[in-house]
Structures are given as C-alpha cells and as structure tokens.
Tab-separated table of C-alpha atoms in Angstrom:
chain	number	residue	atom	x	y	z
Z	1	ASP	CA	-54.040	-101.298	78.221
Z	2	ALA	CA	-54.089	-104.945	78.707
Z	3	LYS	CA	-51.168	-106.017	76.757
Z	4	THR	CA	-52.700	-109.920	76.109
Z	5	THR	CA	-55.055	-111.416	74.028
Z	6	GLN	CA	-57.042	-114.982	75.661
Z	7	PRO	CA	-59.867	-116.686	74.400
Z	8	THR	CA	-62.887	-115.889	76.055
Z	9	SER	CA	-63.870	-119.195	77.447
Z	10	MET	CA	-62.675	-123.146	76.838
Z	11	ASP	CA	-63.582	-126.181	78.272
Z	12	CYS	CA	-61.938	-129.424	79.183
Z	13	ALA	CA	-62.779	-132.748	80.366
Z	14	GLU	CA	-61.727	-133.788	83.832
Z	15	GLY	CA	-58.284	-135.381	84.195
Z	16	ARG	CA	-57.296	-134.241	80.580
Z	17	ALA	CA	-54.934	-131.629	80.133
Z	18	ALA	CA	-55.954	-128.004	79.791
Z	19	ASN	CA	-54.260	-126.111	77.173
Z	20	LEU	CA	-54.834	-122.041	77.513
Z	21	PRO	CA	-53.249	-119.653	75.051
Z	22	CYS	CA	-52.269	-116.362	75.277
Z	23	ASN	CA	-50.915	-113.472	73.149
Z	24	HIS	CA	-48.809	-110.908	73.580
Z	25	SER	CA	-46.932	-109.681	70.289
Z	26	THR	CA	-45.972	-106.341	71.859
Z	27	ILE	CA	-44.090	-108.061	74.810
Z	28	SER	CA	-40.973	-106.078	75.488
Z	29	GLY	CA	-37.852	-107.902	76.381
Z	30	ASN	CA	-37.415	-107.902	79.794
Z	31	GLU	CA	-40.923	-108.027	80.692
Z	32	TYR	CA	-42.334	-111.420	82.351
Z	33	VAL	CA	-45.485	-113.148	81.297
Z	34	TYR	CA	-47.686	-113.912	84.453
Z	35	TRP	CA	-50.345	-116.242	85.006
Z	36	TYR	CA	-53.496	-115.992	87.546
Z	37	ARG	CA	-56.420	-117.456	88.378
Z	38	GLN	CA	-59.877	-116.370	89.792
Z	39	ILE	CA	-62.556	-118.709	91.467
Z	40	HIS	CA	-65.925	-116.982	91.327
Z	41	SER	CA	-65.902	-114.269	94.068
Z	42	GLN	CA	-62.736	-114.670	95.402
Z	43	GLY	CA	-59.302	-113.263	95.089
Z	44	PRO	CA	-57.125	-114.023	92.272
Z	45	GLN	CA	-54.674	-116.619	92.588
Z	46	TYR	CA	-51.079	-116.586	91.660
Z	47	ILE	CA	-50.203	-119.673	89.405
Z	48	ILE	CA	-46.616	-119.158	87.646
Z	49	HIS	CA	-44.569	-116.630	85.809
Z	50	GLY	CA	-41.654	-116.819	82.833
Z	51	LEU	CA	-39.495	-114.862	81.069
Z	52	LYS	CA	-37.975	-116.798	78.120
Z	53	ASN	CA	-37.824	-120.210	79.397
Z	54	ASN	CA	-40.515	-122.749	80.169
Z	55	GLU	CA	-41.331	-123.207	83.747
Z	56	THR	CA	-42.749	-125.986	85.725
Z	57	ASN	CA	-44.305	-125.917	89.562
Z	58	GLU	CA	-46.714	-128.141	91.212
Z	59	MET	CA	-49.895	-126.289	89.813
Z	60	ALA	CA	-49.123	-125.666	86.056
Z	61	SER	CA	-46.513	-125.735	83.291
Z	62	LEU	CA	-45.875	-122.368	81.175
Z	63	ILE	CA	-44.477	-122.637	77.378
Z	64	ILE	CA	-43.395	-119.612	76.239
Z	65	THR	CA	-42.722	-119.196	72.340
Z	66	GLU	CA	-39.007	-118.459	71.285
Z	67	ASP	CA	-40.361	-115.474	70.049
Z	68	ARG	CA	-42.121	-114.611	72.933
Z	69	LYS	CA	-44.586	-113.464	71.284
Z	70	SER	CA	-47.465	-116.238	72.868
Z	71	SER	CA	-47.515	-118.519	75.879
Z	72	THR	CA	-49.850	-121.530	77.045
Z	73	LEU	CA	-50.644	-122.746	80.464
Z	74	ILE	CA	-50.956	-126.081	80.935
Z	75	LEU	CA	-53.135	-127.878	83.552
Z	76	PRO	CA	-51.493	-131.695	83.067
Z	77	HIS	CA	-54.578	-133.032	84.680
Z	78	ALA	CA	-57.605	-130.583	85.280
Z	79	THR	CA	-59.910	-131.388	87.712
Z	80	LEU	CA	-63.419	-129.668	88.805
Z	81	ARG	CA	-61.930	-127.289	91.032
Z	82	ASP	CA	-59.629	-125.888	88.447
Z	83	THR	CA	-62.693	-124.073	86.895
Z	84	ALA	CA	-61.935	-120.252	86.723
Z	85	VAL	CA	-61.217	-117.189	84.990
Z	86	TYR	CA	-57.470	-117.614	83.803
Z	87	TYR	CA	-56.022	-114.354	83.332
Z	88	CYS	CA	-52.518	-114.050	81.260
Z	89	ILE	CA	-50.663	-110.839	82.341
Z	90	VAL	CA	-47.643	-108.957	80.699
Z	91	ARG	CA	-45.953	-107.295	84.006
Z	92	VAL	CA	-44.689	-103.637	82.767
Z	93	SER	CA	-41.444	-103.126	83.360
Z	94	ARG	CA	-40.789	-99.295	82.681
Z	95	GLY	CA	-41.990	-95.738	82.802
Z	96	SER	CA	-45.052	-94.632	84.816
Z	97	THR	CA	-46.902	-97.942	84.748
Z	98	LEU	CA	-43.792	-99.502	86.267
Z	99	GLY	CA	-44.814	-103.246	87.705
Z	100	ARG	CA	-48.568	-102.810	87.399
Z	101	LEU	CA	-50.457	-105.566	86.363
Z	102	TYR	CA	-53.359	-105.279	83.822
Z	103	PHE	CA	-55.998	-107.602	84.255
Z	104	GLY	CA	-58.037	-108.068	80.873
Z	105	ARG	CA	-61.428	-110.114	80.852
Z	106	GLY	CA	-59.030	-113.361	80.970
Z	107	THR	CA	-60.743	-116.933	80.113
Z	108	GLN	CA	-63.330	-118.977	81.933
Z	109	LEU	CA	-62.208	-122.410	81.428
Z	110	THR	CA	-64.531	-124.714	82.582
Z	111	VAL	CA	-63.661	-128.453	83.546
Z	112	TRP	CA	-66.659	-130.551	82.927
Z	113	PRO	CA	-67.007	-134.537	84.435
P	1	ASP	CA	-50.290	-118.066	109.011
P	2	GLY	CA	-48.852	-115.140	106.715
P	3	GLY	CA	-51.126	-113.175	104.221
P	4	ILE	CA	-53.183	-110.696	103.319
P	5	THR	CA	-56.885	-109.880	105.125
P	6	GLN	CA	-59.667	-107.545	103.852
P	7	SER	CA	-62.683	-107.147	105.668
P	8	PRO	CA	-65.268	-107.011	105.731
P	9	LYS	CA	-66.389	-109.574	103.082
P	10	TYR	CA	-69.566	-107.566	102.442
P	11	LEU	CA	-70.426	-104.045	103.100
P	12	PHE	CA	-73.553	-102.293	102.995
P	13	ARG	CA	-73.953	-98.378	102.496
P	14	LYS	CA	-76.081	-95.727	101.726
P	15	GLU	CA	-75.654	-93.472	98.712
P	16	GLY	CA	-73.530	-90.466	100.201
P	17	GLN	CA	-71.790	-91.823	102.604
P	18	ASN	CA	-68.185	-92.588	102.810
P	19	VAL	CA	-66.829	-96.111	103.403
P	20	THR	CA	-63.293	-97.315	104.350
P	21	LEU	CA	-62.460	-100.452	103.505
P	22	SER	CA	-59.677	-102.456	105.182
P	23	CYS	CA	-56.509	-104.080	104.129
P	24	GLU	CA	-54.112	-105.637	105.982
P	25	GLN	CA	-50.877	-107.813	104.952
P	26	ASN	CA	-48.294	-109.615	107.619
P	27	LEU	CA	-45.881	-110.757	104.807
P	28	ASN	CA	-43.482	-108.005	105.088
P	29	HIS	CA	-44.365	-106.740	101.704
P	30	ASP	CA	-43.365	-103.243	100.481
P	31	ALA	CA	-46.078	-102.969	97.898
P	32	MET	CA	-49.798	-102.869	98.169
P	33	TYR	CA	-52.565	-102.311	95.856
P	34	TRP	CA	-56.437	-102.062	95.296
P	35	TYR	CA	-58.463	-102.894	92.545
P	36	ARG	CA	-62.297	-102.981	91.692
P	37	GLN	CA	-63.750	-105.946	89.816
P	38	ASP	CA	-67.255	-105.134	87.974
P	39	PRO	CA	-69.253	-108.254	86.900
P	40	GLY	CA	-67.864	-109.890	83.729
P	41	GLN	CA	-64.947	-107.768	83.905
P	42	GLY	CA	-61.487	-107.881	84.951
P	43	LEU	CA	-59.394	-105.918	87.848
P	44	ARG	CA	-58.866	-102.322	87.314
P	45	LEU	CA	-56.383	-100.475	89.238
P	46	ILE	CA	-57.583	-97.738	91.413
P	47	TYR	CA	-54.403	-96.838	93.931
P	48	TYR	CA	-51.096	-98.588	95.108
P	49	SER	CA	-48.250	-97.651	97.506
P	50	GLN	CA	-44.559	-99.014	96.492
P	51	ILE	CA	-43.818	-97.945	100.006
P	52	VAL	CA	-44.821	-96.408	103.679
P	53	ASN	CA	-46.474	-92.826	103.168
P	54	ASP	CA	-45.980	-93.320	99.363
P	55	PHE	CA	-48.839	-94.009	97.012
P	56	GLN	CA	-49.718	-93.466	93.326
P	57	LYS	CA	-53.278	-93.049	91.241
P	58	GLY	CA	-53.830	-95.823	88.892
P	59	ASP	CA	-56.713	-95.955	86.144
P	60	ILE	CA	-59.517	-95.319	88.114
P	61	ALA	CA	-58.467	-92.858	90.959
P	62	GLU	CA	-61.388	-90.615	91.214
P	63	GLY	CA	-63.477	-90.863	93.906
P	64	TYR	CA	-61.406	-93.016	95.995
P	65	SER	CA	-58.655	-91.828	98.564
P	66	VAL	CA	-56.243	-93.894	100.397
P	67	SER	CA	-53.230	-93.984	102.811
P	68	ARG	CA	-50.222	-95.638	103.708
P	69	GLU	CA	-48.990	-94.607	107.303
P	70	LYS	CA	-47.746	-98.612	108.275
P	71	LYS	CA	-46.344	-101.098	105.708
P	72	GLU	CA	-49.018	-103.634	107.092
P	73	SER	CA	-51.951	-101.427	106.224
P	74	PHE	CA	-53.376	-99.958	103.153
P	75	PRO	CA	-57.114	-99.008	103.681
P	76	LEU	CA	-59.103	-97.527	100.780
P	77	THR	CA	-61.933	-94.881	101.422
P	78	VAL	CA	-64.709	-94.772	99.038
P	79	THR	CA	-65.998	-91.348	98.772
P	80	SER	CA	-69.549	-89.972	98.071
P	81	ALA	CA	-67.678	-88.419	94.688
P	82	GLN	CA	-67.450	-91.872	93.783
P	83	LYS	CA	-70.540	-92.424	91.098
P	84	ASN	CA	-70.643	-96.278	91.077
P	85	PRO	CA	-69.301	-97.421	93.903
P	86	THR	CA	-71.018	-101.027	93.927
P	87	ALA	CA	-68.482	-103.431	93.180
P	88	PHE	CA	-66.370	-105.796	94.041
P	89	TYR	CA	-62.909	-104.585	95.748
P	90	LEU	CA	-59.675	-106.416	96.086
P	91	CYS	CA	-56.777	-105.575	97.942
P	92	ALA	CA	-53.300	-106.953	96.688
P	93	SER	CA	-49.405	-106.769	98.131
P	94	SER	CA	-45.948	-108.116	96.902
P	95	MET	CA	-42.208	-107.763	97.686
P	96	GLY	CA	-42.120	-104.694	95.243
P	97	VAL	CA	-43.153	-103.557	91.934
P	98	MET	CA	-40.980	-105.366	89.389
P	99	ASN	CA	-40.858	-109.263	88.771
P	100	THR	CA	-42.458	-110.610	92.038
P	101	GLU	CA	-46.109	-111.977	92.379
P	102	ALA	CA	-48.403	-110.242	93.991
P	103	PHE	CA	-51.092	-112.364	96.718
P	104	PHE	CA	-54.699	-111.199	96.810
P	105	GLY	CA	-57.232	-110.755	99.658
P	106	GLN	CA	-60.725	-112.336	99.531
P	107	GLY	CA	-62.295	-109.082	98.722
P	108	THR	CA	-64.667	-107.139	99.823
P	109	ARG	CA	-68.371	-106.788	98.090
P	110	LEU	CA	-69.498	-102.866	98.570
P	111	THR	CA	-73.182	-102.120	98.000
P	112	VAL	CA	-74.520	-98.849	98.138
P	113	VAL	CA	-78.193	-98.382	98.217
C-alpha cells in the first residue's frame, strides 16, 4: 500500500529548479517522508528525508507542509543527469509492516537542454 | 569503499531451474531487503531481514527463499515455483528498519527462457 500520490511525469529546463510534489494525506505523526531516485536500470539512490521541518542537503531541499499532508522535493539547479524516476515514500512506523519502504510508480522527471 | 554489491548484473536461466542471486554489504548494516521491479512499475518487497538468522516475508514472497547466516550476506533463491521470475532484482541494506536511509545495490536482471 503506497501511502503517497505523485504525478506520473514532469519536465524541467536545465539550470532551472525542479519542484516535485507529493501528497501523503494519511501520514502518521511519527512517520518520516523519504525521497529516492532511480536512474534507468540502476538501483535507487537515497536523496533526503524529513519528519516535519524543512531539510536541505547537497542534493536537494525538502519542504514539508505544516499539516504534513504533502511535501515538495526541490532540485535547485537541475542538470541532464537529474533525469530519473523520483519516489516519495512514507516509512511505516508501527505494526507488522514496521520500517517498510513502499515504492509506488514515482514521477519521471525529464530535464531538457 | 563501503557499499552493497549484487552479482551478477545479468543472469540467464532456463525455465524450471532454481537460481541464487548474491547480495553482500560491508556497511555493518543489520537490516537487508530484497525487492523486485517489473518494467514501468515500482519496487515490491520480497523478503527482509532485521538481524542475522531472522527474516520475514514481504508482499510477494511466494516462489522465493532467502537465508541470513552472516550479517554481510543475504542471498535470494528464485525457485521453479515462481511463475514469472523474469525481472530486475534489487537488494538493499540499512542500519535498522526504522528511520534510516536504505542503500541499494545496482541490481540483477534475471531472464528466464
């Protein structure tokens, strides 16, 4: 059961910011939001995660709304190498599925020159 | 270099044969996972292990088996009972199952003919 909803595809011009939205309206209070990306035929790569505060690292920024029902991954200056499928995931925090990462279909981001 | 290694990258087998996919990590991670990915789909969890000598079924465990005799290794056997074994298989590891990023291998593409 993927607990997130993402657009199927997006595109972005090289050098511009890519803003990838994600809805997670059923998220529980202690569940983190994770973002991964997968370049074709490779293993997924961890990008960033957060609970309720905005987060930034060398790859991206994560903006989580105050009610935690949605978030946005921001790639500040997209490059052609950022073309990939981006997965937004809520990590289950209780019960028999503790800790699982549910990967939906993600968003195919295409960066064009 | 620390990391998670899957081998081989490509594997071909005849229908009816069992095949074992290798996954090794030197990250000192307790938790390890196996996922399956079909074209255009997200990842689906096959098995996971939180600690040595212990593992649990994921969402699509039928036709697969695993072992966790060593912390570093989590091999997956695709048995002849698996009806549609041709897929991209991904192994991952994390420090624990809760709130820590998972690191993925580069995957093994299995083709059964």
